[in-house]
Amino acid sequence: ALPEKKMIFKGLTVNKEDMNKLMLTPLVRYPLPGGSALITFEEAKVAQRIIARREHMVELSCGELEEHDQCRVRVQAVPMEILLPSALEIRLTQSSRSILVSDLPSLDISKEALLDKLELFFSKTKNGGSEVESREFLEDSDQVVLTFTQDGVAEPLIERGHIQMPIGKGKYKVKISPCMSGDISNLQLQPSCCPRTVLLLGIPDVLSEESMRDALEIHFQKASRGGGEVDALAYVPAGRTGVAVFVEDTG
């Protein structure tokens, strides 16, 4: 069984032929074990050099230390592989009791107050509505899903397409659309290597978290050791766990 994966789906309509296409933006959460670090370089060729060398001796001495106080640790550099969707099928179903209300006006009232006005308007039979069971603002949008307690209410409203509703002293034309829900019926994944990111393993807990992070960054940004400019570095000390979040590389 596949683990749960959080994904973001963004519809993109360019022209009539493209109306059934989806843009998929990966958002992958990857568990990091203790004693590991993720380092992302500005250039992919630097990451490949670090991986090719495999083992690295990292100097941990900081400042002016005596010879016998200096310490080196051996760390392993491996490719950072994550699973990305290669094929996706979604089964869409239309709710029989819900509508999607959009084109809402930008008013100086709270979202809760706007929801109250929508529920009050659409709960009246003279407006073509009925008792409202639930109302919800969709995340990251100005659209509202209204669900009625009875069947047969949503369809006539959807056929109207638009409706004039009073809010405060004004009247506003809002759009009514079907409320569609999608279930993933088939998802295929394939391994993908992050070109600029390297996973470091086997890091002992011999320095504070900040000092170890600094030591790793100093070591891997030196060209003499095959490194280069570091874009980001995350370190998880031994005995702890972390989660790395991978997003689409737009650089």
PDB file of C-alpha atoms in Angstrom:
ATOM      1  CA  ALA A   1       0.000   0.000   0.000  1.00  0.00           C
ATOM      2  CA  LEU A   2       1.260   3.474  -0.865  1.00  0.00           C
ATOM      3  CA  PRO A   3       1.788   5.946   1.990  1.00  0.00           C
ATOM      4  CA  GLU A   4      -0.396   9.026   2.073  1.00  0.00           C
ATOM      5  CA  LYS A   5       1.021  11.805  -0.067  1.00  0.00           C
ATOM      6  CA  LYS A   6      -0.039  15.415  -0.027  1.00  0.00           C
ATOM      7  CA  MET A   7      -0.269  16.927  -3.495  1.00  0.00           C
ATOM      8  CA  ILE A   8      -1.417  20.175  -5.008  1.00  0.00           C
ATOM      9  CA  PHE A   9      -3.501  20.110  -8.202  1.00  0.00           C
ATOM     10  CA  LYS A  10      -3.889  23.297 -10.232  1.00  0.00           C
ATOM     11  CA  GLY A  11      -6.209  23.425 -13.227  1.00  0.00           C
ATOM     12  CA  LEU A  12      -4.834  25.232 -16.278  1.00  0.00           C
ATOM     13  CA  THR A  13      -7.122  26.275 -19.124  1.00  0.00           C
ATOM     14  CA  VAL A  14      -5.298  27.656 -22.161  1.00  0.00           C
ATOM     15  CA  ASN A  15      -7.799  26.923 -24.916  1.00  0.00           C
ATOM     16  CA  LYS A  16     -10.670  24.582 -25.664  1.00  0.00           C
ATOM     17  CA  GLU A  17      -8.394  21.634 -26.481  1.00  0.00           C
ATOM     18  CA  ASP A  18      -6.586  21.911 -23.124  1.00  0.00           C
ATOM     19  CA  MET A  19      -9.615  22.115 -20.844  1.00  0.00           C
ATOM     20  CA  ASN A  20      -9.195  18.567 -19.526  1.00  0.00           C
ATOM     21  CA  LYS A  21      -5.505  18.915 -18.633  1.00  0.00           C
ATOM     22  CA  LEU A  22      -4.110  19.356 -15.144  1.00  0.00           C
ATOM     23  CA  MET A  23      -0.945  20.991 -13.922  1.00  0.00           C
ATOM     24  CA  LEU A  24       0.554  18.903 -11.121  1.00  0.00           C
ATOM     25  CA  THR A  25       2.886  20.564  -8.638  1.00  0.00           C
ATOM     26  CA  PRO A  26       4.719  18.067  -6.401  1.00  0.00           C
ATOM     27  CA  LEU A  27       4.897  18.694  -2.669  1.00  0.00           C
ATOM     28  CA  VAL A  28       6.853  15.773  -1.191  1.00  0.00           C
ATOM     29  CA  ARG A  29       7.571  15.234   2.497  1.00  0.00           C
ATOM     30  CA  TYR A  30      10.603  13.020   3.105  1.00  0.00           C
ATOM     31  CA  PRO A  31      11.553  11.689   6.562  1.00  0.00           C
ATOM     32  CA  LEU A  32      15.145  12.385   7.599  1.00  0.00           C
ATOM     33  CA  PRO A  33      16.874  10.114  10.135  1.00  0.00           C
ATOM     34  CA  GLY A  34      19.090  11.372  12.934  1.00  0.00           C
ATOM     35  CA  GLY A  35      22.706  12.004  12.019  1.00  0.00           C
ATOM     36  CA  SER A  36      21.878  13.207   8.508  1.00  0.00           C
ATOM     37  CA  ALA A  37      21.894  16.432   6.553  1.00  0.00           C
ATOM     38  CA  LEU A  38      20.511  17.708   3.279  1.00  0.00           C
ATOM     39  CA  ILE A  39      22.662  20.118   1.336  1.00  0.00           C
ATOM     40  CA  THR A  40      21.478  21.895  -1.815  1.00  0.00           C
ATOM     41  CA  PHE A  41      24.052  23.527  -4.054  1.00  0.00           C
ATOM     42  CA  GLU A  42      23.468  26.376  -6.469  1.00  0.00           C
ATOM     43  CA  GLU A  43      24.806  24.227  -9.330  1.00  0.00           C
ATOM     44  CA  ALA A  44      23.859  20.609 -10.101  1.00  0.00           C
ATOM     45  CA  LYS A  45      27.405  19.740 -11.256  1.00  0.00           C
ATOM     46  CA  VAL A  46      28.715  20.432  -7.743  1.00  0.00           C
ATOM     47  CA  ALA A  47      26.209  18.004  -6.214  1.00  0.00           C
ATOM     48  CA  GLN A  48      27.241  15.327  -8.721  1.00  0.00           C
ATOM     49  CA  ARG A  49      30.926  15.779  -7.806  1.00  0.00           C
ATOM     50  CA  ILE A  50      30.149  15.393  -4.112  1.00  0.00           C
ATOM     51  CA  ILE A  51      28.118  12.225  -4.753  1.00  0.00           C
ATOM     52  CA  ALA A  52      30.831  10.767  -6.997  1.00  0.00           C
ATOM     53  CA  ARG A  53      33.414  11.030  -4.184  1.00  0.00           C
ATOM     54  CA  ARG A  54      31.009   9.178  -1.862  1.00  0.00           C
ATOM     55  CA  GLU A  55      33.040   9.538   1.371  1.00  0.00           C
ATOM     56  CA  HIS A  56      34.120  12.876   2.793  1.00  0.00           C
ATOM     57  CA  MET A  57      36.336  13.751   5.759  1.00  0.00           C
ATOM     58  CA  VAL A  58      34.865  16.860   7.364  1.00  0.00           C
ATOM     59  CA  GLU A  59      37.121  19.053   9.513  1.00  0.00           C
ATOM     60  CA  LEU A  60      35.290  20.037  12.708  1.00  0.00           C
ATOM     61  CA  SER A  61      37.883  22.309  14.315  1.00  0.00           C
ATOM     62  CA  CYS A  62      36.600  25.851  14.693  1.00  0.00           C
ATOM     63  CA  GLY A  63      38.797  28.844  15.341  1.00  0.00           C
ATOM     64  CA  GLU A  64      42.347  28.632  16.665  1.00  0.00           C
ATOM     65  CA  LEU A  65      42.446  25.171  18.258  1.00  0.00           C
ATOM     66  CA  GLU A  66      45.479  23.173  19.234  1.00  0.00           C
ATOM     67  CA  GLU A  67      46.513  20.311  16.951  1.00  0.00           C
ATOM     68  CA  HIS A  68      45.253  17.643  19.374  1.00  0.00           C
ATOM     69  CA  ASP A  69      41.847  19.380  19.696  1.00  0.00           C
ATOM     70  CA  GLN A  70      41.113  19.140  15.993  1.00  0.00           C
ATOM     71  CA  CYS A  71      38.672  16.454  14.864  1.00  0.00           C
ATOM     72  CA  ARG A  72      37.582  14.974  11.555  1.00  0.00           C
ATOM     73  CA  VAL A  73      34.513  12.874  10.877  1.00  0.00           C
ATOM     74  CA  ARG A  74      33.727  10.644   7.913  1.00  0.00           C
ATOM     75  CA  VAL A  75      30.318  11.205   6.263  1.00  0.00           C
ATOM     76  CA  GLN A  76      28.639   9.452   3.345  1.00  0.00           C
ATOM     77  CA  ALA A  77      27.215  11.423   0.417  1.00  0.00           C
ATOM     78  CA  VAL A  78      24.382   9.737  -1.506  1.00  0.00           C
ATOM     79  CA  PRO A  79      21.871  10.924  -4.133  1.00  0.00           C
ATOM     80  CA  MET A  80      18.589  12.363  -2.876  1.00  0.00           C
ATOM     81  CA  GLU A  81      15.867  10.271  -4.502  1.00  0.00           C
ATOM     82  CA  ILE A  82      12.159  10.945  -4.073  1.00  0.00           C
ATOM     83  CA  LEU A  83       9.044   9.435  -5.651  1.00  0.00           C
ATOM     84  CA  LEU A  84       7.175  11.609  -8.160  1.00  0.00           C
ATOM     85  CA  PRO A  85       3.928  10.844 -10.012  1.00  0.00           C
ATOM     86  CA  SER A  86       4.415   9.491 -13.520  1.00  0.00           C
ATOM     87  CA  ALA A  87       0.746   8.741 -14.259  1.00  0.00           C
ATOM     88  CA  LEU A  88      -2.429   9.950 -12.611  1.00  0.00           C
ATOM     89  CA  GLU A  89      -6.105   9.165 -13.088  1.00  0.00           C
ATOM     90  CA  ILE A  90      -8.838  11.042 -11.234  1.00  0.00           C
ATOM     91  CA  ARG A  91     -12.499  10.043 -11.018  1.00  0.00           C
ATOM     92  CA  LEU A  92     -14.725  13.136 -10.841  1.00  0.00           C
ATOM     93  CA  THR A  93     -18.189  13.026  -9.290  1.00  0.00           C
ATOM     94  CA  GLN A  94     -20.754  15.798  -8.990  1.00  0.00           C
ATOM     95  CA  SER A  95     -22.414  16.336  -5.632  1.00  0.00           C
ATOM     96  CA  SER A  96     -26.215  16.109  -5.749  1.00  0.00           C
ATOM     97  CA  ARG A  97     -26.729  18.415  -2.750  1.00  0.00           C
ATOM     98  CA  SER A  98     -23.902  20.967  -3.049  1.00  0.00           C
ATOM     99  CA  ILE A  99     -23.225  24.054  -5.145  1.00  0.00           C
ATOM    100  CA  LEU A 100     -20.092  26.119  -5.715  1.00  0.00           C
ATOM    101  CA  VAL A 101     -20.628  29.870  -5.314  1.00  0.00           C
ATOM    102  CA  SER A 102     -17.994  32.135  -6.905  1.00  0.00           C
ATOM    103  CA  ASP A 103     -17.533  35.699  -8.223  1.00  0.00           C
ATOM    104  CA  LEU A 104     -18.194  36.896  -4.696  1.00  0.00           C
ATOM    105  CA  PRO A 105     -17.778  40.654  -4.133  1.00  0.00           C
ATOM    106  CA  SER A 106     -14.859  42.049  -2.164  1.00  0.00           C
ATOM    107  CA  LEU A 107     -16.559  43.675   0.803  1.00  0.00           C
ATOM    108  CA  ASP A 108     -15.302  45.042   4.085  1.00  0.00           C
ATOM    109  CA  ILE A 109     -16.839  42.195   6.096  1.00  0.00           C
ATOM    110  CA  SER A 110     -15.402  39.017   7.585  1.00  0.00           C
ATOM    111  CA  LYS A 111     -15.605  35.654   5.834  1.00  0.00           C
ATOM    112  CA  GLU A 112     -17.897  34.389   8.594  1.00  0.00           C
ATOM    113  CA  ALA A 113     -20.296  37.297   8.059  1.00  0.00           C
ATOM    114  CA  LEU A 114     -20.318  36.630   4.302  1.00  0.00           C
ATOM    115  CA  LEU A 115     -21.050  32.954   4.934  1.00  0.00           C
ATOM    116  CA  ASP A 116     -23.976  33.956   7.158  1.00  0.00           C
ATOM    117  CA  LYS A 117     -25.433  36.131   4.380  1.00  0.00           C
ATOM    118  CA  LEU A 118     -25.018  33.362   1.801  1.00  0.00           C
ATOM    119  CA  GLU A 119     -26.679  30.814   4.076  1.00  0.00           C
ATOM    120  CA  LEU A 120     -29.559  33.185   4.817  1.00  0.00           C
ATOM    121  CA  PHE A 121     -30.141  33.930   1.126  1.00  0.00           C
ATOM    122  CA  PHE A 122     -29.897  30.347  -0.162  1.00  0.00           C
ATOM    123  CA  SER A 123     -31.978  28.880   2.663  1.00  0.00           C
ATOM    124  CA  LYS A 124     -35.087  30.684   1.371  1.00  0.00           C
ATOM    125  CA  THR A 125     -37.356  28.810  -1.036  1.00  0.00           C
ATOM    126  CA  LYS A 126     -38.280  32.041  -2.874  1.00  0.00           C
ATOM    127  CA  ASN A 127     -34.622  32.267  -3.934  1.00  0.00           C
ATOM    128  CA  GLY A 128     -34.659  28.678  -5.156  1.00  0.00           C
ATOM    129  CA  GLY A 129     -32.889  27.360  -2.079  1.00  0.00           C
ATOM    130  CA  SER A 130     -33.624  25.234   0.955  1.00  0.00           C
ATOM    131  CA  GLU A 131     -32.220  24.546   4.414  1.00  0.00           C
ATOM    132  CA  VAL A 132     -28.410  24.732   4.329  1.00  0.00           C
ATOM    133  CA  GLU A 133     -26.589  21.871   6.030  1.00  0.00           C
ATOM    134  CA  SER A 134     -23.048  23.281   5.816  1.00  0.00           C
ATOM    135  CA  ARG A 135     -21.060  26.102   4.268  1.00  0.00           C
ATOM    136  CA  GLU A 136     -17.313  26.270   3.673  1.00  0.00           C
ATOM    137  CA  PHE A 137     -14.782  28.619   2.123  1.00  0.00           C
ATOM    138  CA  LEU A 138     -12.446  26.670  -0.128  1.00  0.00           C
ATOM    139  CA  GLU A 139      -8.829  26.997   0.935  1.00  0.00           C
ATOM    140  CA  ASP A 140      -6.794  29.577  -0.997  1.00  0.00           C
ATOM    141  CA  SER A 141      -9.785  30.745  -3.044  1.00  0.00           C
ATOM    142  CA  ASP A 142     -12.762  33.078  -2.869  1.00  0.00           C
ATOM    143  CA  GLN A 143     -15.237  30.283  -3.550  1.00  0.00           C
ATOM    144  CA  VAL A 144     -17.811  28.835  -1.171  1.00  0.00           C
ATOM    145  CA  VAL A 145     -19.352  25.363  -1.083  1.00  0.00           C
ATOM    146  CA  LEU A 146     -22.946  25.302   0.166  1.00  0.00           C
ATOM    147  CA  THR A 147     -24.530  21.930   0.950  1.00  0.00           C
ATOM    148  CA  PHE A 148     -28.297  21.585   1.325  1.00  0.00           C
ATOM    149  CA  THR A 149     -30.103  19.071   3.528  1.00  0.00           C
ATOM    150  CA  GLN A 150     -32.335  17.937   0.650  1.00  0.00           C
ATOM    151  CA  ASP A 151     -31.710  16.494  -2.787  1.00  0.00           C
ATOM    152  CA  GLY A 152     -33.085  18.266  -5.834  1.00  0.00           C
ATOM    153  CA  VAL A 153     -32.209  21.798  -4.698  1.00  0.00           C
ATOM    154  CA  ALA A 154     -28.736  22.134  -6.186  1.00  0.00           C
ATOM    155  CA  GLU A 155     -29.537  21.207  -9.816  1.00  0.00           C
ATOM    156  CA  PRO A 156     -32.046  24.036 -10.581  1.00  0.00           C
ATOM    157  CA  LEU A 157     -29.667  26.583  -9.045  1.00  0.00           C
ATOM    158  CA  ILE A 158     -26.790  25.264 -11.161  1.00  0.00           C
ATOM    159  CA  GLU A 159     -28.935  25.515 -14.315  1.00  0.00           C
ATOM    160  CA  ARG A 160     -29.536  29.204 -13.574  1.00  0.00           C
ATOM    161  CA  GLY A 161     -25.762  29.784 -13.611  1.00  0.00           C
ATOM    162  CA  HIS A 162     -25.944  33.220 -11.941  1.00  0.00           C
ATOM    163  CA  ILE A 163     -28.150  34.834  -9.348  1.00  0.00           C
ATOM    164  CA  GLN A 164     -28.533  38.362  -7.983  1.00  0.00           C
ATOM    165  CA  MET A 165     -28.293  38.511  -4.216  1.00  0.00           C
ATOM    166  CA  PRO A 166     -28.456  41.517  -1.874  1.00  0.00           C
ATOM    167  CA  ILE A 167     -25.546  42.101   0.487  1.00  0.00           C
ATOM    168  CA  GLY A 168     -25.803  45.188   2.637  1.00  0.00           C
ATOM    169  CA  LYS A 169     -27.033  48.093   0.508  1.00  0.00           C
ATOM    170  CA  GLY A 170     -25.974  46.579  -2.805  1.00  0.00           C
ATOM    171  CA  LYS A 171     -26.966  43.760  -5.141  1.00  0.00           C
ATOM    172  CA  TYR A 172     -24.310  41.472  -6.536  1.00  0.00           C
ATOM    173  CA  LYS A 173     -24.334  38.852  -9.280  1.00  0.00           C
ATOM    174  CA  VAL A 174     -22.722  35.630  -8.073  1.00  0.00           C
ATOM    175  CA  LYS A 175     -21.940  32.542 -10.106  1.00  0.00           C
ATOM    176  CA  ILE A 176     -23.340  29.097  -9.269  1.00  0.00           C
ATOM    177  CA  SER A 177     -21.471  26.031 -10.514  1.00  0.00           C
ATOM    178  CA  PRO A 178     -21.542  22.272  -9.863  1.00  0.00           C
ATOM    179  CA  CYS A 179     -19.514  21.090  -6.900  1.00  0.00           C
ATOM    180  CA  MET A 180     -17.125  18.429  -8.159  1.00  0.00           C
ATOM    181  CA  SER A 181     -15.060  16.090  -6.009  1.00  0.00           C
ATOM    182  CA  GLY A 182     -12.143  14.059  -7.283  1.00  0.00           C
ATOM    183  CA  ASP A 183     -10.879  10.699  -6.112  1.00  0.00           C
ATOM    184  CA  ILE A 184      -7.530   9.356  -7.277  1.00  0.00           C
ATOM    185  CA  SER A 185      -8.339   6.077  -9.020  1.00  0.00           C
ATOM    186  CA  ASN A 186      -4.818   5.335 -10.236  1.00  0.00           C
ATOM    187  CA  LEU A 187      -1.458   6.785  -9.203  1.00  0.00           C
ATOM    188  CA  GLN A 188       1.870   5.553 -10.503  1.00  0.00           C
ATOM    189  CA  LEU A 189       5.152   6.773  -9.037  1.00  0.00           C
ATOM    190  CA  GLN A 190       8.717   6.673 -10.250  1.00  0.00           C
ATOM    191  CA  PRO A 191      12.002   7.526  -8.495  1.00  0.00           C
ATOM    192  CA  SER A 192      13.434  10.931  -9.326  1.00  0.00           C
ATOM    193  CA  CYS A 193      16.823  12.257  -8.296  1.00  0.00           C
ATOM    194  CA  CYS A 194      17.111  15.837  -7.029  1.00  0.00           C
ATOM    195  CA  PRO A 195      19.909  17.222  -9.217  1.00  0.00           C
ATOM    196  CA  ARG A 196      21.188  19.915  -6.821  1.00  0.00           C
ATOM    197  CA  THR A 197      20.631  18.165  -3.462  1.00  0.00           C
ATOM    198  CA  VAL A 198      22.839  15.657  -1.644  1.00  0.00           C
ATOM    199  CA  LEU A 199      21.941  13.517   1.378  1.00  0.00           C
ATOM    200  CA  LEU A 200      24.724  13.208   3.962  1.00  0.00           C
ATOM    201  CA  LEU A 201      24.596  10.211   6.312  1.00  0.00           C
ATOM    202  CA  GLY A 202      26.546   8.942   9.319  1.00  0.00           C
ATOM    203  CA  ILE A 203      27.111  12.323  11.011  1.00  0.00           C
ATOM    204  CA  PRO A 204      28.086  11.735  14.680  1.00  0.00           C
ATOM    205  CA  ASP A 205      26.691  13.872  17.494  1.00  0.00           C
ATOM    206  CA  VAL A 206      29.942  15.564  18.519  1.00  0.00           C
ATOM    207  CA  LEU A 207      29.074  19.251  18.101  1.00  0.00           C
ATOM    208  CA  SER A 208      26.116  21.474  18.832  1.00  0.00           C
ATOM    209  CA  GLU A 209      23.509  21.668  16.071  1.00  0.00           C
ATOM    210  CA  GLU A 210      24.569  25.139  14.954  1.00  0.00           C
ATOM    211  CA  SER A 211      28.301  24.359  15.020  1.00  0.00           C
ATOM    212  CA  MET A 212      27.831  21.143  13.028  1.00  0.00           C
ATOM    213  CA  ARG A 213      25.714  22.951  10.451  1.00  0.00           C
ATOM    214  CA  ASP A 214      28.406  25.624  10.084  1.00  0.00           C
ATOM    215  CA  ALA A 215      31.183  23.022   9.813  1.00  0.00           C
ATOM    216  CA  LEU A 216      29.334  21.123   7.082  1.00  0.00           C
ATOM    217  CA  GLU A 217      28.618  24.274   5.099  1.00  0.00           C
ATOM    218  CA  ILE A 218      32.234  25.494   5.377  1.00  0.00           C
ATOM    219  CA  HIS A 219      33.555  22.118   4.199  1.00  0.00           C
ATOM    220  CA  PHE A 220      31.229  21.645   1.232  1.00  0.00           C
ATOM    221  CA  GLN A 221      31.482  25.149  -0.132  1.00  0.00           C
ATOM    222  CA  LYS A 222      35.254  24.858  -0.683  1.00  0.00           C
ATOM    223  CA  ALA A 223      36.191  24.240  -4.309  1.00  0.00           C
ATOM    224  CA  SER A 224      39.382  22.446  -3.222  1.00  0.00           C
ATOM    225  CA  ARG A 225      37.183  19.695  -1.766  1.00  0.00           C
ATOM    226  CA  GLY A 226      34.938  19.467  -4.811  1.00  0.00           C
ATOM    227  CA  GLY A 227      32.299  21.749  -3.333  1.00  0.00           C
ATOM    228  CA  GLY A 228      30.681  24.996  -4.367  1.00  0.00           C
ATOM    229  CA  GLU A 229      28.191  27.644  -3.341  1.00  0.00           C
ATOM    230  CA  VAL A 230      25.601  26.250  -0.927  1.00  0.00           C
ATOM    231  CA  ASP A 231      21.978  27.254  -1.501  1.00  0.00           C
ATOM    232  CA  ALA A 232      20.474  25.567   1.598  1.00  0.00           C
ATOM    233  CA  LEU A 233      21.517  23.148   4.334  1.00  0.00           C
ATOM    234  CA  ALA A 234      19.417  21.268   6.888  1.00  0.00           C
ATOM    235  CA  TYR A 235      20.935  19.102   9.632  1.00  0.00           C
ATOM    236  CA  VAL A 236      19.213  16.567  11.906  1.00  0.00           C
ATOM    237  CA  PRO A 237      21.294  15.568  14.968  1.00  0.00           C
ATOM    238  CA  ALA A 238      21.579  11.933  16.046  1.00  0.00           C
ATOM    239  CA  GLY A 239      18.688  10.810  18.244  1.00  0.00           C
ATOM    240  CA  ARG A 240      16.192  13.076  16.483  1.00  0.00           C
ATOM    241  CA  THR A 241      14.160  12.902  13.286  1.00  0.00           C
ATOM    242  CA  GLY A 242      13.185  15.530  10.759  1.00  0.00           C
ATOM    243  CA  VAL A 243      11.018  16.027   7.692  1.00  0.00           C
ATOM    244  CA  ALA A 244      12.258  17.634   4.472  1.00  0.00           C
ATOM    245  CA  VAL A 245       9.717  19.258   2.152  1.00  0.00           C
ATOM    246  CA  PHE A 246      10.542  19.172  -1.567  1.00  0.00           C
ATOM    247  CA  VAL A 247       8.847  21.571  -3.978  1.00  0.00           C
ATOM    248  CA  GLU A 248       9.259  22.169  -7.696  1.00  0.00           C
ATOM    249  CA  ASP A 249      12.630  23.670  -8.604  1.00  0.00           C
ATOM    250  CA  THR A 250      11.899  26.919 -10.438  1.00  0.00           C
ATOM    251  CA  GLY A 251      15.497  28.090 -10.507  1.00  0.00           C
TER     252      GLY A 251
END
